[in-house]
Coordinates of C-alpha atoms in Angstrom, one line a residue:
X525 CA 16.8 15.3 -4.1
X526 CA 13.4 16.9 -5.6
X527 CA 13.1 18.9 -2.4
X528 CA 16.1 20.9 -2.9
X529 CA 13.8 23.6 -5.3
X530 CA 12.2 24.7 -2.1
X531 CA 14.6 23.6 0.2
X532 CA 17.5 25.9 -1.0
X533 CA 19.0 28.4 -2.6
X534 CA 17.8 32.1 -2.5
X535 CA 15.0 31.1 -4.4
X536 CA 13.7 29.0 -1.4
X537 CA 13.5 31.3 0.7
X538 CA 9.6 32.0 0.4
X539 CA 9.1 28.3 0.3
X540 CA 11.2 27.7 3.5
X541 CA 9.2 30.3 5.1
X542 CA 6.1 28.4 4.5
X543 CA 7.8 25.1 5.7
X544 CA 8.7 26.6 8.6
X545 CA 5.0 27.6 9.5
X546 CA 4.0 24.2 9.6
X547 CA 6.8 23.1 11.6
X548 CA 9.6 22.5 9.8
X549 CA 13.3 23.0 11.7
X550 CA 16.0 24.9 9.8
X551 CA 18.4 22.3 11.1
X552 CA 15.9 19.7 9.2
X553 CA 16.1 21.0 5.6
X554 CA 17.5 18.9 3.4
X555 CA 16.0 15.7 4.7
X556 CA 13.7 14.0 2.2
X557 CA 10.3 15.2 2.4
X558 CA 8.3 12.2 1.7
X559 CA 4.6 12.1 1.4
X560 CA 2.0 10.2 2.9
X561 CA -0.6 9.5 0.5
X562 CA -4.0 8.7 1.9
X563 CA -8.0 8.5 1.4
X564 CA -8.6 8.4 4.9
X565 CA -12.3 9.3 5.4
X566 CA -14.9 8.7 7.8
X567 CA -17.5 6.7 5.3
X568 CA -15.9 3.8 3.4
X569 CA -14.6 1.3 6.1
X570 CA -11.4 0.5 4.2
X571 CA -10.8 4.2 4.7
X572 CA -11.1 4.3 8.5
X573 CA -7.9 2.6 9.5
X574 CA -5.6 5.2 7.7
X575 CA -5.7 8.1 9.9
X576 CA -4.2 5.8 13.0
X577 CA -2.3 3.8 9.9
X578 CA -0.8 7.0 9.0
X579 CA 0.5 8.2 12.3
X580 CA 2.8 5.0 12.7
X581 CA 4.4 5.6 9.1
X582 CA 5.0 9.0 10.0
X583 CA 6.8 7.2 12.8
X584 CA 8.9 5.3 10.9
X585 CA 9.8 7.9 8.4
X586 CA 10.9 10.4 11.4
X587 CA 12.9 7.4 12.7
X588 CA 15.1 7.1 9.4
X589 CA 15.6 11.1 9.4
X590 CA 12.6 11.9 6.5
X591 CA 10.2 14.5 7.3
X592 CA 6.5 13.4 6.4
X593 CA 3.6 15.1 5.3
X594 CA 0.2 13.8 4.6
X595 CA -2.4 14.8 2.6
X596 CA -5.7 12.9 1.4
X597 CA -7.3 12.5 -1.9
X598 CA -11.1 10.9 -2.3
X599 CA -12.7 7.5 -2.2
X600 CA -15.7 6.0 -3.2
X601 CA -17.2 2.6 -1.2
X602 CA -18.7 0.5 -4.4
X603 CA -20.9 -1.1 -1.5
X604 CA -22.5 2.1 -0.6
X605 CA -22.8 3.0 -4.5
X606 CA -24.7 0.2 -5.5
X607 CA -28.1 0.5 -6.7
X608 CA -28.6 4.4 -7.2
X609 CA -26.9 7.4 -9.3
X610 CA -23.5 7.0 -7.1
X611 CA -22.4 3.9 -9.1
X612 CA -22.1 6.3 -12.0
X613 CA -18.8 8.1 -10.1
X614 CA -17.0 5.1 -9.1
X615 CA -14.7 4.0 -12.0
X616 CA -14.2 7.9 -13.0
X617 CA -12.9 8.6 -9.3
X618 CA -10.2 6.5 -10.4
X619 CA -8.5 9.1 -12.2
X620 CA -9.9 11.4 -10.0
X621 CA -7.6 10.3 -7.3
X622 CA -4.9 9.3 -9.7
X623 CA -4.4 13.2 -10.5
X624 CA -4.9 14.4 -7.8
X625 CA -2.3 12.6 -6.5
X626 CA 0.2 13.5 -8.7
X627 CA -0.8 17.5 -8.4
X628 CA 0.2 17.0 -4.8
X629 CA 3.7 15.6 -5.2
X630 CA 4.5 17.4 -8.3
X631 CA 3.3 20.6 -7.0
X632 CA 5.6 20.5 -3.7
X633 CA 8.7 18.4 -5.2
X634 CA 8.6 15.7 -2.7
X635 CA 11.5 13.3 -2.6
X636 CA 9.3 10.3 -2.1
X637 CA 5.8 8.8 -1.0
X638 CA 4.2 5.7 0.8
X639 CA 1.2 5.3 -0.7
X640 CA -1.6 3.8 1.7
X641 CA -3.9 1.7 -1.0
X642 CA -7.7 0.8 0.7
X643 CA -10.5 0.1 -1.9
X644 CA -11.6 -0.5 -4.9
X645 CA -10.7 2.7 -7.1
X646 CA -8.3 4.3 -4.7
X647 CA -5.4 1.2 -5.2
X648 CA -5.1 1.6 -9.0
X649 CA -6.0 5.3 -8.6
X650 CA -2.9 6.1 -6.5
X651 CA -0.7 3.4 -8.7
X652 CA -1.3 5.1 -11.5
X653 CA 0.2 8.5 -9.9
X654 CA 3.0 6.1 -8.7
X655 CA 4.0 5.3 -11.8
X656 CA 3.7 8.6 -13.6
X657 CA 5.2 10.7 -11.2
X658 CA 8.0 7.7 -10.5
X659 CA 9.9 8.9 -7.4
X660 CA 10.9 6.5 -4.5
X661 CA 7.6 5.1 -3.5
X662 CA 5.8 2.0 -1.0
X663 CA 2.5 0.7 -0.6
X664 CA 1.2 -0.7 2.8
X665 CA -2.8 -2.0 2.6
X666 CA -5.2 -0.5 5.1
X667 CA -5.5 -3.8 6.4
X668 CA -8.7 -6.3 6.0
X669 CA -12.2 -6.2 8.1
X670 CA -12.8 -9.5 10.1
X671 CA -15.4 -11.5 9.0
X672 CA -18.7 -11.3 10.2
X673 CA -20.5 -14.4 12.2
X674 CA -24.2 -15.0 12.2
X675 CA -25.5 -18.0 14.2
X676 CA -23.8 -21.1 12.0
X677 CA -22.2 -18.7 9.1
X678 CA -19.0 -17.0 8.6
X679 CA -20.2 -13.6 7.1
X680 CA -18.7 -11.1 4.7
X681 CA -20.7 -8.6 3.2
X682 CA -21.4 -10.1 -0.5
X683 CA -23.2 -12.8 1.1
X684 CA -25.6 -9.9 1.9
X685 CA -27.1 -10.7 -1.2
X686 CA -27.9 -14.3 -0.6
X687 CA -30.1 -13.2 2.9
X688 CA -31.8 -10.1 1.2
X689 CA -32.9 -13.3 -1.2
X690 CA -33.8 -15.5 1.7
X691 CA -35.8 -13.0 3.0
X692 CA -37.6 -12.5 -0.4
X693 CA -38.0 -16.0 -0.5
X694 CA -39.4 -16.1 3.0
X695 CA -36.4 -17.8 4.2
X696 CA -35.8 -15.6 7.0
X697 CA -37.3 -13.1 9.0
X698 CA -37.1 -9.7 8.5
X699 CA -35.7 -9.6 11.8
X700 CA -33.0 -11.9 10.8
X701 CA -31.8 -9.7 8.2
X702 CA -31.9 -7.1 10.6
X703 CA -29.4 -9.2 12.4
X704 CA -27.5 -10.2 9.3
X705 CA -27.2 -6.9 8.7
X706 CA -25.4 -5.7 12.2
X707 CA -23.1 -8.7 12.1
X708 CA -22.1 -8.7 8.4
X709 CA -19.2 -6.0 9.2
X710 CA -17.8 -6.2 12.5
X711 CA -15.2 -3.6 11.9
X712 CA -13.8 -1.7 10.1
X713 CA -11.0 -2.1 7.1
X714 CA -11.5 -3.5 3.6
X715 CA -14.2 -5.9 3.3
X716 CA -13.4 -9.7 4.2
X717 CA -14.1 -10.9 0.9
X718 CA -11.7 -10.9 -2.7
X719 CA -13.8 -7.8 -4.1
X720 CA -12.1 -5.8 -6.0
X721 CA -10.0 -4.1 -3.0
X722 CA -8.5 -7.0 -1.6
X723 CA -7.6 -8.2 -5.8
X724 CA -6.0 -5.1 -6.1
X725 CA -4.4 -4.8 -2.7
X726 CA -3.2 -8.2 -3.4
X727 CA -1.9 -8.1 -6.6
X728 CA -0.1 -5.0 -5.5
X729 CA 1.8 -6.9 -3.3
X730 CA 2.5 -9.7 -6.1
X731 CA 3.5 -6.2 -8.4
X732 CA 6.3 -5.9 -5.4
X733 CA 5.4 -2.7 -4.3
X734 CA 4.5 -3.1 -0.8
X735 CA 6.6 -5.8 2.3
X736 CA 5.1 -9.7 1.8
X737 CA 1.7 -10.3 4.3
X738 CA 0.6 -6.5 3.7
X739 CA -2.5 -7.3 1.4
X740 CA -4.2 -9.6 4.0
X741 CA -3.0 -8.9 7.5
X742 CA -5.9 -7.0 9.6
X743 CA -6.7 -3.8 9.9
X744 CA -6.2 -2.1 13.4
X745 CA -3.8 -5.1 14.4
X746 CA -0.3 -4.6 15.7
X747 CA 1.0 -6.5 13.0
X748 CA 0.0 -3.9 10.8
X749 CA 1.2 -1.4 13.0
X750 CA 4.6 -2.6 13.2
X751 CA 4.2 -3.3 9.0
X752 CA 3.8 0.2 8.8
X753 CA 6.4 1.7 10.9
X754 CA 9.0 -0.4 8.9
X755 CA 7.5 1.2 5.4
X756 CA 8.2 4.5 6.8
X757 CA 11.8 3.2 7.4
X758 CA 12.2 2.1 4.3
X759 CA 10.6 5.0 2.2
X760 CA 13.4 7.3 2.9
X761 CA 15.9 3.9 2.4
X762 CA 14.0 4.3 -1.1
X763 CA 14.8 8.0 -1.5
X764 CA 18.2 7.7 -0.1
X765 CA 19.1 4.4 -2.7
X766 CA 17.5 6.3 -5.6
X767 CA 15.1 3.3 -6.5
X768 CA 12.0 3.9 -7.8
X769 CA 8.8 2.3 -9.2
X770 CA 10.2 2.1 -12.8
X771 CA 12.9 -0.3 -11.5
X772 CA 10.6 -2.8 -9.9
X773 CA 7.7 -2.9 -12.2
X774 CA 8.6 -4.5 -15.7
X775 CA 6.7 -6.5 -17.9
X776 CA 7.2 -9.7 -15.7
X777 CA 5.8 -8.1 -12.7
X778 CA 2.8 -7.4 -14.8
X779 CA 2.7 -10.8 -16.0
X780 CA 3.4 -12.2 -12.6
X781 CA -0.1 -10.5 -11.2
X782 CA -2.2 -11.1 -14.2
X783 CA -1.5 -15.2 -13.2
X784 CA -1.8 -14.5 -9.3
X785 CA -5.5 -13.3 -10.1
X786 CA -5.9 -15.9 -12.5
X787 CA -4.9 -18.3 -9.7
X788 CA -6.9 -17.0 -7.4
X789 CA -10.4 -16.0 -9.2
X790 CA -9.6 -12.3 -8.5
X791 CA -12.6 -9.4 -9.5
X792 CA -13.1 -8.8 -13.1
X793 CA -12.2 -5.6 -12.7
X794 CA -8.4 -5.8 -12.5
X795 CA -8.8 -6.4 -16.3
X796 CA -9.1 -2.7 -16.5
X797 CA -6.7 -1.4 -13.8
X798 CA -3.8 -3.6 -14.1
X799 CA -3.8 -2.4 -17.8
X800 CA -4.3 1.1 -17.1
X801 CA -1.7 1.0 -14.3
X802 CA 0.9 -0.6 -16.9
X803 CA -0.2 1.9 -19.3
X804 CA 1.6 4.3 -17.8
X805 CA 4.7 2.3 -16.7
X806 CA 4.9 2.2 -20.9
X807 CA 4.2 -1.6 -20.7
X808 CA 1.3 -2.7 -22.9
X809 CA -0.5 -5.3 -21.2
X810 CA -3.4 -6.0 -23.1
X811 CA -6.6 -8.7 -23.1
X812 CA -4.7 -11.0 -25.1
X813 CA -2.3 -11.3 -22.0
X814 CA -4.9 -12.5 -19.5
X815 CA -6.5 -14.6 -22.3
X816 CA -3.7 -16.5 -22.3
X817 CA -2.7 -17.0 -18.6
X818 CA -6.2 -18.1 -18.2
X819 CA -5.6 -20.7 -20.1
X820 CA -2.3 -22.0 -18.9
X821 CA -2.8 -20.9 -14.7
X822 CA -4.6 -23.0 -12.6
X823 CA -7.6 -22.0 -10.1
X824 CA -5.5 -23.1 -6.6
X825 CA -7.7 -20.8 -4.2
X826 CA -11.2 -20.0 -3.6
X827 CA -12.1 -17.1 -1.4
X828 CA -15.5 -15.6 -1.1
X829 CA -17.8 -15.3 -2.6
X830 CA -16.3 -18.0 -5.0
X831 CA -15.9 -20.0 -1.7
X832 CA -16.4 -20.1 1.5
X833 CA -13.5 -19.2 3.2
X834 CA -12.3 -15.3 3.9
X835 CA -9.6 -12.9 3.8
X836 CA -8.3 -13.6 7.0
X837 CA -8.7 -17.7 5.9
X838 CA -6.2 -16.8 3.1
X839 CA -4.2 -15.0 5.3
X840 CA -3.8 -17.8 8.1
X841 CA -2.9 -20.3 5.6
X842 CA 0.3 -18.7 4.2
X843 CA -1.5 -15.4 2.1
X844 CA 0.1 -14.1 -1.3
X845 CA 3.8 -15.6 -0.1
X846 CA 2.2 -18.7 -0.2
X847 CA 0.1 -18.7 -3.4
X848 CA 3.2 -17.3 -5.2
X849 CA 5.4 -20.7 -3.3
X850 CA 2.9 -23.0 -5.1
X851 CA 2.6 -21.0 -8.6
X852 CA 6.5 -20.8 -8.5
X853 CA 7.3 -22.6 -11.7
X854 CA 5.2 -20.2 -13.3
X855 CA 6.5 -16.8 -12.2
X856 CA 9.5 -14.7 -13.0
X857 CA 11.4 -15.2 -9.2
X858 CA 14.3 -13.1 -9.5
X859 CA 12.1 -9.4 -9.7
X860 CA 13.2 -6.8 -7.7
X861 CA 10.9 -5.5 -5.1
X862 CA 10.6 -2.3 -2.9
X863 CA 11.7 -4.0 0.7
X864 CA 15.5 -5.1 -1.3
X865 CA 15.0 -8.7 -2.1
X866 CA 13.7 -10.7 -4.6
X867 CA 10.2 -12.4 -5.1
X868 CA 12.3 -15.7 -4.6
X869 CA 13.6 -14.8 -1.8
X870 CA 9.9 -14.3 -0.2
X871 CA 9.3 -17.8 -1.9
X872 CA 11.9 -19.6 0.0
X873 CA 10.9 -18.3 3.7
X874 CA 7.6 -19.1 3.1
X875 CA 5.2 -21.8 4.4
X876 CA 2.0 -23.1 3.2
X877 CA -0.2 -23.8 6.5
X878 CA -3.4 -24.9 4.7
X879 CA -3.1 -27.0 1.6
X880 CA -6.4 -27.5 1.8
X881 CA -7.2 -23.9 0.6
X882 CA -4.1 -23.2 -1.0
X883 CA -3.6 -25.9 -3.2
X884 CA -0.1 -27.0 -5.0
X885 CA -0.3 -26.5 -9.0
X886 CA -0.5 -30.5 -9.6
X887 CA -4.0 -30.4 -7.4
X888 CA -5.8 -27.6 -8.6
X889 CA -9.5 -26.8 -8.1
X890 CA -10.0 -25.9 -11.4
X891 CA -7.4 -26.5 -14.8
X892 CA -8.2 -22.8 -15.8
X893 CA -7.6 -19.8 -14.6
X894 CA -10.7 -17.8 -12.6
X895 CA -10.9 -14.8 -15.0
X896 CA -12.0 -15.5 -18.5
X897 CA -11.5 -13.3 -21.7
X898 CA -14.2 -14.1 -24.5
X899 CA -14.1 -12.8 -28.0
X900 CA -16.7 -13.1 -30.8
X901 CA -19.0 -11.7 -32.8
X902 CA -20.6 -9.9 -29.9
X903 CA -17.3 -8.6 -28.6
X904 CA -15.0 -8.5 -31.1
X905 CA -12.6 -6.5 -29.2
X906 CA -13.3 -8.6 -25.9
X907 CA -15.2 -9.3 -23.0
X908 CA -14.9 -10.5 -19.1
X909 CA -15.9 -13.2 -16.9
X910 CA -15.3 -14.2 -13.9
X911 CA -15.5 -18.0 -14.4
X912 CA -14.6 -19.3 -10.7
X913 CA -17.7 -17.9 -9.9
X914 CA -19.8 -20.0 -12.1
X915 CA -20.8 -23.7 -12.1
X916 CA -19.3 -25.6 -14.7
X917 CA -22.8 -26.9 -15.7
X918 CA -23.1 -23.5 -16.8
X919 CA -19.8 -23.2 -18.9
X920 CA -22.0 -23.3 -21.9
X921 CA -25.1 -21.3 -22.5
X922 CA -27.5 -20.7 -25.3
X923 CA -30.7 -18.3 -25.2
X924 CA -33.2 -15.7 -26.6
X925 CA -31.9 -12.1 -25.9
X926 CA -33.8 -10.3 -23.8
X927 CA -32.4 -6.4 -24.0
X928 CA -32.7 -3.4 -21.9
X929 CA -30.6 -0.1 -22.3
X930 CA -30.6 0.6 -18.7
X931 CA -29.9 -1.8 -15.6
X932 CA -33.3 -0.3 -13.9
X933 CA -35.1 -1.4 -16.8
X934 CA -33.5 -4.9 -16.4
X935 CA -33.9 -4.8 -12.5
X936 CA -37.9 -3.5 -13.2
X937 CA -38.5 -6.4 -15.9
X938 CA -37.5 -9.3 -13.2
X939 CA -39.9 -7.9 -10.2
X940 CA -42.4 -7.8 -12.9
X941 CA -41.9 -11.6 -13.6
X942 CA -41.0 -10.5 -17.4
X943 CA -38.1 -12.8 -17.4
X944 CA -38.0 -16.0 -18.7
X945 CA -35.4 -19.2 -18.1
X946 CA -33.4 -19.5 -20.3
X947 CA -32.9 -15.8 -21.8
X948 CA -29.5 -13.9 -22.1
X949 CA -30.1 -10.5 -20.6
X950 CA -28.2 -7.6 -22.7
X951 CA -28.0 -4.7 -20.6
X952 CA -25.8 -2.1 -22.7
X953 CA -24.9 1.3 -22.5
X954 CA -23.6 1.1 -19.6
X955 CA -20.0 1.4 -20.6
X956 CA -17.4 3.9 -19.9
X957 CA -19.0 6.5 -22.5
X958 CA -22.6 5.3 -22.8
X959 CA -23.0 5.3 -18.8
X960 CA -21.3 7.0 -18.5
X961 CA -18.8 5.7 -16.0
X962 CA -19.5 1.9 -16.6
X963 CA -21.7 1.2 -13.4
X964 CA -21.2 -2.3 -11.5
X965 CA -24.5 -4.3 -12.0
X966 CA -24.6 -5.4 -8.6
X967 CA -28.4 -4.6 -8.5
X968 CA -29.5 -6.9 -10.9
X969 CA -27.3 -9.9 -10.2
X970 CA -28.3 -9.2 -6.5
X971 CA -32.3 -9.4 -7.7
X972 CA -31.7 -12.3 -9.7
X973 CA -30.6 -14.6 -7.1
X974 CA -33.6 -13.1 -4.6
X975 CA -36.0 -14.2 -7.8
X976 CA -34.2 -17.2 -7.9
X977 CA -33.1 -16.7 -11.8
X978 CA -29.5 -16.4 -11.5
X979 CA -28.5 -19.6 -12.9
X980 CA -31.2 -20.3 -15.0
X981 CA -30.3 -17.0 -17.3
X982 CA -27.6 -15.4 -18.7
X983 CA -26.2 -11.7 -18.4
X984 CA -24.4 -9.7 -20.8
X985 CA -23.3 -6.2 -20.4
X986 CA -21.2 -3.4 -21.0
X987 CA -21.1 -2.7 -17.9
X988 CA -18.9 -4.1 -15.1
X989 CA -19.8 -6.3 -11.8
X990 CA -18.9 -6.2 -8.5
X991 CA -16.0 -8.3 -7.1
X992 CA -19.0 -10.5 -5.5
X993 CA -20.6 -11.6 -8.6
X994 CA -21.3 -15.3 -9.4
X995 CA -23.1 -17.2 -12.4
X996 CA -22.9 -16.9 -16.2
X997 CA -22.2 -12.9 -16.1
X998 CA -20.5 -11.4 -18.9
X999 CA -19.2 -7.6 -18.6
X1000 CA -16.6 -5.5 -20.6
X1001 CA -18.1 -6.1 -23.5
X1002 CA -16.4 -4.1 -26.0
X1003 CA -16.5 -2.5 -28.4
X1004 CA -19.0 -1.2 -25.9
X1005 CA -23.1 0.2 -27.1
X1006 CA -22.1 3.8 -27.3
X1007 CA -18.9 3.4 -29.8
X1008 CA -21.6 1.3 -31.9
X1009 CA -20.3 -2.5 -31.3
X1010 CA -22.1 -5.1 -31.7
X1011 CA -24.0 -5.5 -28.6
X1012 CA -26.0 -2.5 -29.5
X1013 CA -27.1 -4.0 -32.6
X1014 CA -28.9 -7.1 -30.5
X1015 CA -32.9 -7.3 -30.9
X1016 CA -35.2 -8.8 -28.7
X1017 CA -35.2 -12.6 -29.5
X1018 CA -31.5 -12.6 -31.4
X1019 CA -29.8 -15.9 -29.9
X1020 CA -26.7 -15.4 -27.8
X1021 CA -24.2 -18.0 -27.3
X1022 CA -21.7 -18.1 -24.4
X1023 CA -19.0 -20.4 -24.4
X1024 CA -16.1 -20.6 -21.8
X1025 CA -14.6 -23.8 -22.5
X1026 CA -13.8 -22.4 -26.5
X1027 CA -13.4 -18.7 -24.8
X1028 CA -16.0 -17.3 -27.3
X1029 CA -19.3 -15.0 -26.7
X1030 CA -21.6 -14.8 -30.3
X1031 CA -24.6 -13.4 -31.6
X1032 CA -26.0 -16.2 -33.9
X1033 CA -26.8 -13.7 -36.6
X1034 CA -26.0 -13.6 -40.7
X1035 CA -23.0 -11.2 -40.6
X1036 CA -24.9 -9.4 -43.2
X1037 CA -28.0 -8.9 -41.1
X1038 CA -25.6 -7.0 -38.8
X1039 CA -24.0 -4.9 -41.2
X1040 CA -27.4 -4.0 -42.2
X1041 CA -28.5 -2.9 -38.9
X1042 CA -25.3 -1.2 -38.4
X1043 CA -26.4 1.2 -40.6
X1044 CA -28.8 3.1 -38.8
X1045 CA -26.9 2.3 -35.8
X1046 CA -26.9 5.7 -34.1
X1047 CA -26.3 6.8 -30.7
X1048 CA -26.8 10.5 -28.8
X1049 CA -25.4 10.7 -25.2
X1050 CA -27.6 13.1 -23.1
X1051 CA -25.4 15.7 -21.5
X1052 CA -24.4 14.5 -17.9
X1053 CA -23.1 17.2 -15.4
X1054 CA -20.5 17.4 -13.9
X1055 CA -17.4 15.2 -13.9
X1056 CA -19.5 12.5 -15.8
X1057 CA -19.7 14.4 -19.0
X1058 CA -15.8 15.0 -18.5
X1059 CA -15.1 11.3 -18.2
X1060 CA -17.3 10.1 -21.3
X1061 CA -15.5 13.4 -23.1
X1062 CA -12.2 11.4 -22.7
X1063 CA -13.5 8.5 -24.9
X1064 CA -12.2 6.1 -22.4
X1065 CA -12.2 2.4 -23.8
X1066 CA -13.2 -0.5 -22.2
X1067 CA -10.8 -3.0 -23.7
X1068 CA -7.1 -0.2 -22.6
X1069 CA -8.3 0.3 -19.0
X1070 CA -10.6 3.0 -19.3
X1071 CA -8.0 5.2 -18.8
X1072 CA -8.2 9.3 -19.7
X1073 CA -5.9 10.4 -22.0

């Protein structure tokens, strides 16, 4: 074991010291010190549940004769984020956490972890650490919210949007959205809808890393109680077996999640941290990889906001067991997972309880997968969309570019009624570099449907969106404005054509014309402080995860 450096020999003698200050029996050394890797903090709701989620792992791991120690790392609420300068920190605290992480268990040579995984950054944050540091390790989700009821309407907190735009429409009362607003999140745990925390947390579970039912049970449930009590049990089984992320997560796993999101409409932005997670597993999972499954994988579930249903919908009707029962022609069965069995095995015990929501692969709700990858002339190294959330009559769009080099610009253009149907809005540097820290454009998306423009234009960015998004909204674009691709070549009035059925996204220009323009093509970031000037200082690219390295 890891922990023997500080555990024995005369050389461990001032470590024991310190181990025995915080509690630590004589009689006890030599059990596996296993950590227990949280965000818990008392702002983002998906962060709330931890500290009680925490206590009962501890449990668990005392039970099977570990000793635990927790310690926290950050995490950033994209909700709370949106629409000011905090957007900018979301992606970078990514790798924030991620090494942060891995100081902690490097630093104090635990034997293994159980990694509690909440929201959006903090899953692929602390996966990333996972896999780099590779010692016995187990995830276990914080656990969903419960959705939010509002007279008629199931609630979860993307459909915020739509009653901000009934109220701008005169819809609704202000009052009412006062309402809306205290009903929307009832509780606390990650929000009710497939955002990027519940994509993540699922596909997580798909990857094999954490028991079946752990990405959508509730949070503050005794379901999840008992759920995390057993992965305390089986984190020192881990330790004790020797078994460690590298074992479980191969190429297939990868593969196996990129069609579970496809399957499922999952948020765009798993295209960056499935890669960057798989980066450093030494697997090279690339665009071209969800490219193709999103071609050959169905669309068999719909959960908000590409449908109506929640969370705790998907969960009732069978959850990710079930989705992988009816994709199960298409995935690699026989992987080995952290609770000893096989995703086959899972398959086999499983029940589908709603076929209405989970659909089998010869009824899907759409032939192709819910996350498209576009290449062209205006993203020659790729772009993202997430096409379940947009009405086929829309597959195909054609327009005048309209461009901005700020969202604020964008969002300050539509209240003053510049915008005009039928446009493709280019908001660009807003990438990883030229953001820096590639911003969701929740703000704009959220002001076009208030203005009632969001399906009669198109957006383009280099930017991300939000796991809520819907319509013809293309982000990722890379190469991104700031490394001088294409998109920061676009004029006001250049036509821009975006095609999902052929997979392509062009600008309708000479190719000359372009490689004339190119060549006063120039770009100066302004110096950011902080850990933003840091982050664009890596050079992170959109297209391998925007990973540091």
């Amino acid at each position: 074991m890891r922990s023997k450096a500080i555990t024995e020999g005369l050389s461990g003698a001032t470590s024991r010291a310190l181990l025995h200050s915080v509690g630590v029996r004589r009689e006890d050394l030599g059990k596996p010190l296993i950590a227990v890797v949280s965000s818990y903090n008392e702002i983002v709701p998906g962060c709330i549940p931890l500290r009680i989620l925490s206590e009962y792992v501890k449990q668990g791991i005392r039970q099977a004769g570990g000793i635990p120690f927790e310690f926290n790392t950050i995490g950033v609420c994209d909700g709370i984020a949106q629409g000011h300068t905090g957007m900018y920190y979301s992606l970078p605290s990514r790798e924030i956490i991620s090494y942060s992480v891995e100081i902690m268990l490097q630093a104090h040579r635990f034997d293994g972890a159980v990694f509690l995984v909440s929201c959006d950054k903090i899953t692929p944050g602390m996966l990333m650490a996972m896999v780099r540091v590779n010692i016995p390790s187990i995830a276990i989700a914080a656990g969903i919210m419960p959705s939010g009821h509002y007279k008629e309407e199931q609630l979860t907190v993307s459909l915020m949007r739509e009653f901000i735009g009934r109220f701008q429409a005169g819809l609704i009362t202000e009052q009412e959205l006062v309402e809306v607003e205290a009903a929307a999140c009832p509780s606390w745990g990650t929000c009710s809808m497939l955002g990027t925390a519940n994509s993540m947390n699922c596909l997580t579970e798909v990857l094999g890393l954490t028991f079946p039912y752990s990405s959508t049970r509730l949070a503050n449930s005794s379901e999840k109680f008992r759920e995390a009590i057993q992965v305390g049990e089986r984190a020192v089984a881990l330790v004790q077996m020797g078994v460690t992320p590298l074992d479980i997560l191969k190429k297939e796993a990868f593969i196996d999640a990129v069609r579970v999101a496809e399957a499922m409409g999952a948020s765009t932005n798993v295209v960056l941290h499935l890669p960057a997670i798989a980066n450093y597993a030494g697997i090279d999972l690339t665009l071209d990889d969800f490219k193709r499954e999103s071609e050959q994988v169905p669309i068999l579930v719909k959960i908000n906001p590409s449908g109506s249903k929640t969370m705790e919908d998907f969960h009732r009707a069978g959850g990710i067991p079930a989705l992988l029962k009816s994709l199960k022609v298409l995935l690699s069965l026989d992987r080995p997972t952290v609770y000893g069995t096989t995703i086959k095995s899972v398959v086999e015990n499983t029940t589908i309880w709603d076929p209405e929501m989970i659909h089998p692969l010869d009824s899907p709700l759409s032939p192709k997968g819910g996350i498209a990858v576009l290449y062209g002339t205006l993203a020659p190294e790729g772009a993202v969309i997430k096409r379940s959330a947009v009405d086929p009559t829309l597959w195909k769009f054609q327009g005048p570019a309209h461009v901005f080099n700020r969202m604020e610009d964008a969002v300050q253009a539509v209240q003053d009624e510049r915008i005009q149907p039928g446009e493709v809005l280019v908001i660009r540097y807003e990438g990883p570099i030229g953001g820096p820290g590639m911003r969701e454009m929740q703000q704009i998306t959220a002001i076009l449907s208030g203005s009632g423009l969001a399906k009669k234009v198109a957006l383009v960015t280099d930017g991300r969106f939000s796991g809520s998004t819907r319509g013809p909204c293309v982000g990722h674009v890379a190469p991104e404005a700031a490394r001088g691709g294409p998109i920061a070549l676009v004029k006001d009035g250049d036509f821009i054509r975006i095609d999902l059925e052929s997979g392509t996204l062009d600008i309708l220009l000479d190719p000359e014309e372009l490689e004339n323009r190119r060549r006063t093509f120039s770009f100066q970031r302004e110096q950011e402080p902080g850990i933003l000037s840091l982050y664009a200082s890596m050079l992170p690219d959109t297209s391998k995860g925007a990973v540091w390295h």
